[in-house]
CSV table of C-alpha atoms in Angstrom, one decimal:
chain,number,residue,atom,x,y,z
A,10,MET,CA,55.3,-30.2,18.3
A,11,SER,CA,58.1,-31.9,18.9
A,12,GLY,CA,58.8,-31.3,23.5
A,13,SER,CA,55.1,-30.2,24.2
A,14,LYS,CA,52.2,-31.9,25.2
A,15,ILE,CA,49.6,-32.2,22.8
A,16,VAL,CA,45.6,-32.4,23.6
A,17,PHE,CA,44.0,-34.0,20.3
A,18,VAL,CA,40.9,-32.3,19.7
A,19,SER,CA,38.2,-34.6,17.6
A,20,LEU,CA,34.8,-34.7,16.0
A,21,ILE,CA,33.1,-37.9,15.5
A,22,GLY,CA,30.3,-38.6,13.3
A,23,LYS,CA,27.5,-40.7,11.9
A,24,GLY,CA,29.4,-43.4,10.4
A,25,LYS,CA,27.7,-46.0,7.8
A,26,PRO,CA,27.0,-49.1,8.6
A,27,GLU,CA,29.1,-51.9,6.6
A,28,GLU,CA,26.1,-54.3,5.2
A,29,GLY,CA,26.2,-57.8,5.7
A,30,SER,CA,27.9,-57.2,8.7
A,31,ILE,CA,28.6,-55.5,12.5
A,32,GLY,CA,30.7,-51.7,12.4
A,33,TYR,CA,30.7,-49.2,9.7
A,34,LYS,CA,32.0,-48.6,6.5
A,35,LYS,CA,36.4,-48.0,6.2
A,36,THR,CA,38.2,-45.8,4.1
A,37,ILE,CA,42.0,-46.1,3.3
A,38,TYR,CA,43.6,-43.3,5.0
A,39,ALA,CA,47.0,-41.9,3.6
A,40,PHE,CA,49.2,-39.7,5.4
A,41,ASN,CA,53.0,-38.7,3.9
A,42,GLU,CA,53.9,-38.1,8.0
A,43,ILE,CA,54.9,-41.9,8.1
A,44,ARG,CA,54.6,-42.3,3.8
A,45,ASP,CA,51.8,-45.4,5.1
A,46,THR,CA,48.1,-45.8,5.3
A,47,VAL,CA,45.5,-46.7,8.2
A,48,TYR,CA,42.1,-48.1,6.9
A,49,THR,CA,39.1,-47.6,9.5
A,50,SER,CA,35.8,-45.8,9.9
A,51,PHE,CA,36.9,-43.2,12.3
A,52,PHE,CA,39.5,-40.9,10.9
A,53,GLY,CA,40.4,-39.9,14.5
A,54,SER,CA,41.5,-43.3,15.6
A,55,ALA,CA,43.8,-43.2,12.2
A,56,LEU,CA,45.3,-40.0,13.2
A,57,TYR,CA,45.7,-40.8,17.0
A,58,LYS,CA,47.7,-44.1,15.4
A,59,VAL,CA,49.8,-42.1,13.4
A,60,LEU,CA,50.5,-38.9,16.4
A,61,ASN,CA,51.6,-41.7,18.7
A,62,ARG,CA,54.0,-43.7,16.0
A,63,GLN,CA,55.5,-41.1,15.3
A,64,GLY,CA,56.1,-40.7,19.3
A,65,TYR,CA,53.7,-37.5,20.0
A,66,ASP,CA,53.3,-37.0,23.6
A,67,ILE,CA,49.2,-37.4,23.5
A,68,ASP,CA,48.4,-35.9,27.1
A,69,LYS,CA,43.8,-35.5,25.9
A,70,TRP,CA,41.9,-36.8,23.8
A,71,LEU,CA,38.7,-34.6,23.7
A,72,ILE,CA,36.2,-36.8,21.3
A,73,PHE,CA,32.7,-34.3,20.8
A,74,GLY,CA,30.0,-36.7,19.0
A,75,THR,CA,26.2,-36.5,18.8
A,76,ASN,CA,24.1,-39.6,20.8
A,77,GLU,CA,24.0,-40.6,18.0
A,78,SER,CA,27.9,-40.4,16.4
A,79,SER,CA,29.4,-43.8,16.0
A,80,TRP,CA,31.0,-44.2,19.6
A,81,SER,CA,31.6,-48.2,18.9
A,82,GLU,CA,34.2,-47.6,16.5
A,83,LEU,CA,36.7,-46.4,18.9
A,84,LEU,CA,37.4,-50.4,19.3
A,85,GLU,CA,39.6,-50.7,16.7
A,86,LEU,CA,42.8,-48.5,18.8
A,87,LEU,CA,42.5,-51.5,20.6
A,88,ASP,CA,45.3,-54.7,20.2
A,89,GLU,CA,42.8,-57.1,18.9
A,90,GLU,CA,44.2,-59.3,22.0
A,91,TYR,CA,41.9,-57.2,24.1
A,92,HIS,CA,38.5,-57.2,21.5
A,93,ASP,CA,37.1,-60.5,23.9
A,94,GLU,CA,36.8,-58.9,26.8
A,95,MET,CA,35.4,-55.7,25.2
A,96,THR,CA,33.3,-57.8,23.3
A,97,GLU,CA,29.8,-57.1,25.3
A,98,LEU,CA,29.9,-53.4,26.0
A,99,TYR,CA,30.9,-52.9,22.8
A,100,ALA,CA,27.7,-54.6,21.1
A,101,LYS,CA,25.8,-52.4,24.0
A,102,VAL,CA,27.7,-49.5,22.5
A,103,TYR,CA,26.6,-50.2,18.7
A,104,ASP,CA,23.5,-50.9,19.2
A,105,GLU,CA,22.2,-48.0,21.8
A,106,GLU,CA,24.0,-44.8,19.5
A,107,LYS,CA,22.3,-46.2,16.8
A,108,ASN,CA,18.5,-44.4,18.1
A,109,GLY,CA,21.1,-42.0,20.5
A,110,ILE,CA,23.2,-43.1,22.9
A,111,SER,CA,23.0,-42.7,26.8
A,112,GLU,CA,24.7,-40.4,29.0
A,113,GLU,CA,25.7,-43.4,31.2
A,114,LEU,CA,26.3,-46.1,29.0
A,115,LEU,CA,28.5,-43.5,27.1
A,116,ARG,CA,31.0,-43.3,30.9
A,117,GLU,CA,30.6,-46.7,30.6
A,118,TRP,CA,32.3,-46.8,27.2
A,119,GLU,CA,34.9,-44.2,28.2
A,120,GLU,CA,36.1,-45.9,31.2
A,121,ALA,CA,37.0,-49.0,30.0
A,122,LEU,CA,38.7,-47.5,26.8
A,123,LYS,CA,41.1,-45.0,29.1
A,124,ARG,CA,42.5,-48.5,30.5
A,125,PHE,CA,44.0,-48.3,26.9
A,126,ILE,CA,43.7,-44.5,25.8
A,127,PRO,CA,45.1,-42.6,28.6
A,128,GLY,CA,43.2,-39.1,28.8
A,129,VAL,CA,40.1,-39.8,26.3
A,130,ARG,CA,37.5,-37.9,27.1
A,131,LEU,CA,33.7,-39.0,25.3
A,132,ILE,CA,31.9,-35.1,25.0
A,133,ILE,CA,28.3,-35.7,23.9
A,134,VAL,CA,26.9,-32.2,22.4
A,135,ASP,CA,23.9,-30.9,20.6
A,136,PRO,CA,25.1,-29.9,17.5
A,137,LEU,CA,22.5,-26.5,18.0
A,138,GLU,CA,24.8,-25.5,21.0
A,139,TYR,CA,28.4,-23.3,20.4
A,140,GLU,CA,29.5,-22.1,23.2
A,141,VAL,CA,29.2,-26.0,24.5
A,142,TYR,CA,33.3,-26.1,22.9
A,143,ILE,CA,34.6,-24.1,24.7
A,144,ASP,CA,33.4,-24.6,27.9
A,145,HIS,CA,34.5,-27.8,27.8
A,146,MET,CA,38.3,-26.7,26.9
A,147,LEU,CA,38.3,-24.8,29.2
A,148,ARG,CA,38.2,-27.1,31.4
A,149,GLU,CA,39.7,-30.1,30.3
A,150,ILE,CA,43.0,-28.5,28.6
A,151,PRO,CA,45.6,-27.9,30.9
A,152,ALA,CA,47.7,-24.4,32.6
A,153,GLU,CA,51.0,-26.3,31.5
A,154,PRO,CA,51.7,-25.4,27.5
A,155,ARG,CA,50.3,-27.6,25.5
A,156,THR,CA,49.8,-28.4,21.2
A,157,ILE,CA,46.2,-28.1,20.3
A,158,VAL,CA,45.8,-31.1,17.0
A,159,LEU,CA,42.7,-30.7,15.5
A,160,ASP,CA,40.9,-33.1,13.2
A,161,ILE,CA,37.9,-32.0,11.6
A,162,THR,CA,36.6,-34.3,9.1
A,163,HIS,CA,33.6,-36.0,10.9
A,164,ALA,CA,30.5,-34.2,12.1
A,165,PHE,CA,28.5,-31.3,11.3
A,166,ARG,CA,30.0,-29.2,8.8
A,167,HIS,CA,29.6,-26.7,11.3
A,168,MET,CA,30.9,-27.9,14.3
A,169,PRO,CA,34.7,-28.0,13.4
A,170,VAL,CA,34.3,-24.2,12.2
A,171,VAL,CA,32.8,-23.6,16.3
A,172,ILE,CA,36.1,-25.3,17.2
A,173,ALA,CA,38.3,-23.9,15.1
A,174,PHE,CA,36.9,-20.2,16.4
A,175,SER,CA,37.4,-21.5,19.8
A,176,VAL,CA,40.6,-22.7,20.1
A,177,MET,CA,41.8,-19.4,18.2
A,178,VAL,CA,39.8,-18.0,21.9
A,179,LEU,CA,41.8,-20.4,24.0
A,180,LYS,CA,45.1,-19.3,22.5
A,181,HIS,CA,45.0,-16.4,24.5
A,182,ILE,CA,43.3,-18.3,27.9
A,183,LYS,CA,45.9,-21.4,27.6
A,184,LYS,CA,49.7,-21.6,26.8
A,185,ILE,CA,48.7,-22.7,23.8
A,186,LEU,CA,52.1,-23.0,21.8
A,187,ASP,CA,50.7,-24.1,18.5
A,188,ILE,CA,47.7,-25.4,16.1
A,189,VAL,CA,47.8,-28.0,13.7
A,190,VAL,CA,44.6,-28.8,11.7
A,191,TYR,CA,44.1,-32.3,10.0
A,192,TYR,CA,41.2,-33.1,7.4
A,193,GLY,CA,40.3,-36.6,5.7
A,194,ALA,CA,39.8,-35.5,2.5
A,195,PHE,CA,37.0,-38.1,1.0
A,196,ASP,CA,36.2,-35.1,-1.2
A,197,LEU,CA,39.3,-35.0,-3.0
A,198,LYS,CA,39.3,-38.3,-4.1
A,199,LYS,CA,39.9,-39.2,-7.9
A,200,ASP,CA,37.3,-42.0,-7.3
A,201,ARG,CA,34.8,-41.7,-4.8
A,202,PHE,CA,33.8,-45.1,-5.2
A,203,ASN,CA,37.0,-47.0,-6.2
A,204,GLU,CA,37.5,-48.6,-2.2
A,205,ASN,CA,40.9,-49.1,-2.8
A,206,GLU,CA,41.8,-45.4,-3.9
A,207,PRO,CA,43.2,-43.9,-0.8
A,208,THR,CA,41.9,-40.7,1.3
A,209,PRO,CA,43.6,-38.0,1.2
A,210,VAL,CA,45.5,-36.9,4.3
A,211,LEU,CA,46.1,-32.7,4.8
A,212,ARG,CA,47.7,-31.3,7.4
A,213,ILE,CA,46.8,-28.1,6.9
A,214,ASP,CA,50.6,-25.9,8.8
A,215,PHE,CA,48.9,-22.7,6.8
A,216,ILE,CA,46.7,-22.2,10.2
A,217,ASN,CA,49.6,-21.3,12.4
A,218,THR,CA,50.2,-18.4,9.5
A,219,LEU,CA,46.9,-16.8,9.5
A,220,VAL,CA,46.0,-17.1,12.9
A,221,SER,CA,49.8,-15.1,12.9
A,222,TYR,CA,48.4,-12.3,10.9
A,223,ALA,CA,45.3,-12.1,13.1
A,224,GLU,CA,46.9,-12.0,16.4
A,225,ASN,CA,49.9,-10.1,15.7
A,226,LEU,CA,47.4,-7.8,13.3
A,227,ALA,CA,45.0,-6.7,16.3
A,228,THR,CA,48.9,-5.9,18.4
A,229,PHE,CA,49.6,-3.7,15.7
A,230,ASN,CA,45.9,-2.2,15.4
A,231,ASN,CA,46.1,-1.7,19.2
A,232,SER,CA,49.2,-0.4,20.3
A,233,GLY,CA,51.7,0.2,17.3
A,234,TYR,CA,54.1,-2.4,18.5
A,235,PHE,CA,55.2,-3.7,14.2
A,236,PRO,CA,58.0,-6.2,15.0
A,237,PRO,CA,56.0,-9.4,15.4
A,238,LEU,CA,53.7,-8.4,12.6
A,239,LEU,CA,57.0,-7.4,10.4
A,240,GLY,CA,58.8,-11.3,12.0
A,241,THR,CA,55.5,-13.1,10.1
A,242,LEU,CA,56.5,-11.2,6.4
A,243,GLY,CA,60.0,-12.5,6.8
A,244,ILE,CA,61.5,-8.6,8.0
A,245,THR,CA,63.2,-9.2,11.2
A,246,ASP,CA,65.1,-7.2,13.2
A,247,THR,CA,63.4,-4.5,14.0
A,248,GLU,CA,63.2,-4.4,17.7
A,249,LYS,CA,65.2,-1.3,18.0
A,250,THR,CA,63.9,0.3,15.4
A,251,TYR,CA,60.9,0.6,17.3
A,252,PHE,CA,62.2,1.2,20.4
A,253,TRP,CA,64.0,3.9,19.2
A,254,LEU,CA,60.3,5.2,17.7
A,255,GLU,CA,59.2,4.7,21.8
A,256,MET,CA,62.0,6.5,22.8
A,257,ASN,CA,61.2,9.8,20.3
A,258,ARG,CA,64.6,9.0,18.5
A,259,GLN,CA,65.3,10.0,15.8
A,260,PRO,CA,65.5,6.2,12.9
A,261,ARG,CA,64.8,7.5,9.9
A,262,SER,CA,67.4,5.4,7.5
A,263,ASP,CA,65.7,2.4,9.5
A,264,ILE,CA,62.0,3.0,8.8
A,265,GLU,CA,62.8,4.1,5.4
A,266,LYS,CA,64.4,0.3,4.4
A,267,ILE,CA,61.8,-1.3,6.7
A,268,SER,CA,59.5,0.3,4.3
A,269,LYS,CA,61.8,-0.7,1.1
A,270,LYS,CA,61.7,-3.9,1.9
A,271,LEU,CA,57.3,-4.1,2.6
A,272,GLU,CA,57.7,-2.1,-0.7
A,273,ASP,CA,58.8,-5.2,-2.0
A,274,LYS,CA,57.0,-7.2,-0.6
A,275,ALA,CA,53.9,-5.9,-1.0
A,276,LYS,CA,54.8,-6.7,-5.5
A,277,GLU,CA,54.6,-10.5,-4.3
A,278,PRO,CA,51.5,-12.8,-5.6
A,279,SER,CA,50.0,-13.3,-2.0
A,280,CYS,CA,47.7,-12.2,0.7
A,281,ALA,CA,51.2,-11.0,2.9
A,282,ALA,CA,51.7,-7.7,-0.2
A,283,LYS,CA,47.7,-6.6,0.9
A,284,ILE,CA,49.4,-7.2,4.2
A,285,ALA,CA,52.8,-5.2,4.2
A,286,GLU,CA,50.9,-2.9,1.7
A,287,TYR,CA,48.5,-2.0,5.1
A,288,ILE,CA,51.3,-2.0,7.1
A,289,ASN,CA,53.4,0.6,5.2
A,290,GLN,CA,50.8,3.0,4.8
A,291,GLU,CA,51.2,3.1,8.7
A,292,ILE,CA,54.6,3.8,8.9
A,293,LYS,CA,55.1,6.3,5.7
A,294,PRO,CA,54.4,9.4,7.5
A,295,LEU,CA,57.2,9.1,10.0
A,296,ILE,CA,59.9,8.5,7.5
A,297,GLY,CA,61.6,12.2,6.6
A,298,ALA,CA,59.2,13.9,9.2
A,299,THR,CA,60.4,16.0,11.8
A,300,LEU,CA,59.9,15.0,15.1
A,301,ASP,CA,57.0,16.9,16.1
A,302,MET,CA,55.6,15.7,13.3
A,303,ARG,CA,56.1,12.2,14.5
A,304,MET,CA,55.1,12.6,18.0
A,305,VAL,CA,52.0,14.7,16.4
A,306,GLU,CA,51.5,11.4,14.3
A,307,ARG,CA,51.6,8.7,17.1
A,308,ALA,CA,49.9,10.7,19.1
A,309,LYS,CA,46.5,10.5,16.4
A,310,PHE,CA,47.4,6.9,16.2
A,311,PHE,CA,47.1,6.4,20.2
A,312,PHE,CA,44.0,8.5,20.0
A,313,ALA,CA,41.8,6.5,17.9
A,314,LYS,CA,42.8,3.2,19.5
A,315,LYS,CA,42.3,5.3,22.9
A,316,GLN,CA,45.2,5.1,24.5
A,317,TYR,CA,44.3,8.4,26.1
A,318,LEU,CA,47.8,9.3,28.0
A,319,LYS,CA,50.3,8.0,25.4
A,320,ALA,CA,48.4,10.4,22.9
A,321,LEU,CA,48.0,13.2,25.4
A,322,ILE,CA,51.9,13.3,25.9
A,323,LEU,CA,53.1,12.9,22.9
A,324,LEU,CA,50.7,15.9,21.3
A,325,TYR,CA,51.5,18.7,23.8
A,326,GLU,CA,54.9,17.7,23.7
A,327,GLY,CA,55.1,17.6,19.7
A,328,LEU,CA,53.5,21.5,20.3
A,329,ILE,CA,56.2,22.2,22.3
A,330,ILE,CA,58.7,21.4,19.6
A,331,ALA,CA,56.8,23.1,16.8
A,332,ILE,CA,56.5,26.6,18.9
A,333,GLY,CA,60.2,26.2,19.3
A,334,ARG,CA,61.3,25.6,15.4
A,335,LYS,CA,58.8,28.2,14.5
A,336,HIS,CA,60.6,30.6,16.8
A,337,GLY,CA,64.6,29.7,16.3
A,338,PHE,CA,65.1,27.2,19.0
A,339,GLY,CA,66.2,24.1,16.8
A,340,SER,CA,65.5,20.7,17.5
A,341,GLY,CA,63.9,20.6,20.9
A,342,LEU,CA,65.6,17.1,21.3
A,343,ASP,CA,67.6,19.1,24.7
A,344,TYR,CA,65.4,19.2,28.1
A,345,GLY,CA,66.7,22.4,28.7
A,346,GLU,CA,65.8,24.0,25.7
A,347,ARG,CA,63.2,22.6,25.6
A,348,GLU,CA,62.1,24.3,29.1
A,349,LYS,CA,63.4,27.4,27.1
A,350,ILE,CA,60.3,26.5,24.8
A,351,ARG,CA,58.2,26.7,28.1
A,352,GLN,CA,59.3,29.7,29.1
A,353,PHE,CA,59.6,31.6,26.1
A,354,ILE,CA,55.5,30.6,25.1
A,355,ASN,CA,54.6,31.7,29.0
A,356,ASP,CA,56.7,34.8,28.1
A,357,ASN,CA,55.1,35.4,24.8
A,358,GLU,CA,51.6,33.9,24.8
A,359,SER,CA,50.3,36.9,22.6
A,360,THR,CA,53.2,36.8,19.8
A,361,VAL,CA,53.1,32.3,19.7
A,362,PHE,CA,48.9,32.1,19.3
A,363,SER,CA,47.3,34.4,17.1
A,364,ASN,CA,44.2,34.4,19.9
A,365,VAL,CA,42.8,33.8,22.9
A,366,GLU,CA,40.8,30.4,21.8
A,367,GLN,CA,44.4,29.3,21.0
A,368,ARG,CA,45.9,30.8,24.6
A,369,LYS,CA,43.1,28.6,26.3
A,370,THR,CA,43.3,26.1,24.5
A,371,TYR,CA,47.2,25.0,24.9
A,372,THR,CA,46.8,26.6,28.4
A,373,ASP,CA,44.0,23.6,29.2
A,374,LEU,CA,46.4,21.1,26.7
A,375,LYS,CA,48.8,21.9,29.4
A,376,TRP,CA,47.4,21.7,32.7
A,377,THR,CA,45.2,18.2,31.6
A,378,ARG,CA,48.6,16.7,30.4
A,379,ASN,CA,49.9,17.5,34.2
A,380,ALA,CA,47.0,16.1,35.7
A,381,ALA,CA,47.2,13.1,34.5
A,382,VAL,CA,50.3,12.3,34.2
A,383,HIS,CA,51.4,13.6,37.5
A,384,GLY,CA,47.8,12.7,39.4
A,385,SER,CA,47.8,16.2,40.3
A,386,ARG,CA,44.8,18.7,41.0
A,387,SER,CA,43.3,19.6,37.9
A,388,GLN,CA,43.7,23.1,37.7
A,389,GLY,CA,40.3,24.3,36.2
A,390,THR,CA,40.3,21.3,33.5
A,391,GLN,CA,38.3,18.7,35.7
A,392,ASN,CA,35.9,18.4,33.3
A,393,TYR,CA,38.8,16.9,30.4
A,394,ILE,CA,40.2,14.6,32.9
A,395,GLU,CA,37.1,12.8,33.8
A,396,ASN,CA,34.6,13.1,30.7
A,397,GLU,CA,35.6,11.4,27.3
A,398,GLU,CA,33.9,13.5,24.7
A,399,GLN,CA,35.5,16.7,26.8
A,400,PHE,CA,38.5,15.3,26.5
A,401,ARG,CA,37.9,14.4,22.5
A,402,MET,CA,37.1,17.8,22.0
A,403,LEU,CA,40.0,19.2,23.5
A,404,PHE,CA,42.6,16.7,21.6
A,405,ASN,CA,40.9,17.9,18.4
A,406,GLN,CA,40.9,21.4,19.6
A,407,ALA,CA,45.2,21.2,20.2
A,408,LEU,CA,45.6,19.2,17.1
A,409,GLU,CA,44.1,22.2,14.4
A,410,LEU,CA,45.7,24.5,17.4
A,411,TYR,CA,49.2,22.7,15.8
A,412,LYS,CA,48.2,22.9,12.3
A,413,ASN,CA,48.0,26.6,12.7
A,414,VAL,CA,51.7,26.8,14.3
A,415,ILE,CA,53.0,24.8,12.1
A,416,GLY,CA,51.9,26.6,8.8
A,417,ASP,CA,53.3,26.0,5.0
A,418,LYS,CA,56.9,26.8,5.9
A,419,LEU,CA,57.3,24.3,8.5
A,420,CYS,CA,55.7,21.5,6.7
């Protein structure tokens, strides 16, 4: 969290009144980070103090609660020397929140608190309004880079769940650098009736790992870009390998090394093992494959993700190279050689293709590729570049053509 400003997000619940006095029942929270405890009824107040004590720059503090939440307990954040001047307003808030505080009084309380707690925002929500959290955070979180500290301790149980998922969406809209989650785990006390036993405070850093897995898996599933996902598994320096794959080079040894690391990771007793196994299933078919096979495998991948232009180009070029290999033209890596293969196909269609349907599929694929890449006229393939279902039909026909061309002796 160091180096960035913080937006602190809390939930405040309905406190249990302290018998025989004004206020709510307090708990001792034990913070490992400062090797100290804080005595309070509202965990958010304790965490605010701890963050300040560690020198973090809290830009805003958004506190979500209902009209019956214990808003008055925010007074304990103020030094006692200021309590007297706040006594009358505090008493109004304390009395009214028992039956539902008004928006007007809460705003007055917020303005008074802002003199001592810059950036604090007190936000009343209906527990059944699910969009209200993200709506407020969209307005309140600045456009500049921020770290989100999320306190999920109080309020109805579903509310922190909705906020947590809202923050994950905001990560893609706002410049959120990090998400840090805290929980005052009263339910983890050994003896809940022992008031002298501190309540453990959990800082759940694993949340960021899960967010990284989710984001990078989504990127991989939609684009095939694997370096960030491999990075979360501790497999680094794979950018060059991916670039070579994109440029249709032959990084066989690099892919083999990555696959071996994934196999080793898949043996570990963790969720990362299943992720490693999943990635390896996608990468392994590229090992030992010829250039055209790799291109067609990638074409199928992008086709499934509806990245049709990439899929079209890769399938067409893969088919050209496969035909060239079958008829003795070598690797097909050289541009001039590939042009010779195209000319060979034009001059020997009856030799290359076994029937009229195959010749038509090749011709349609070629002109569709040209029209899509260059934005040129469709040359009779208007239906393929303007109708998705027709294009998908052509692509699958071209895949079948490729399979017929390579035959058993080329697999």
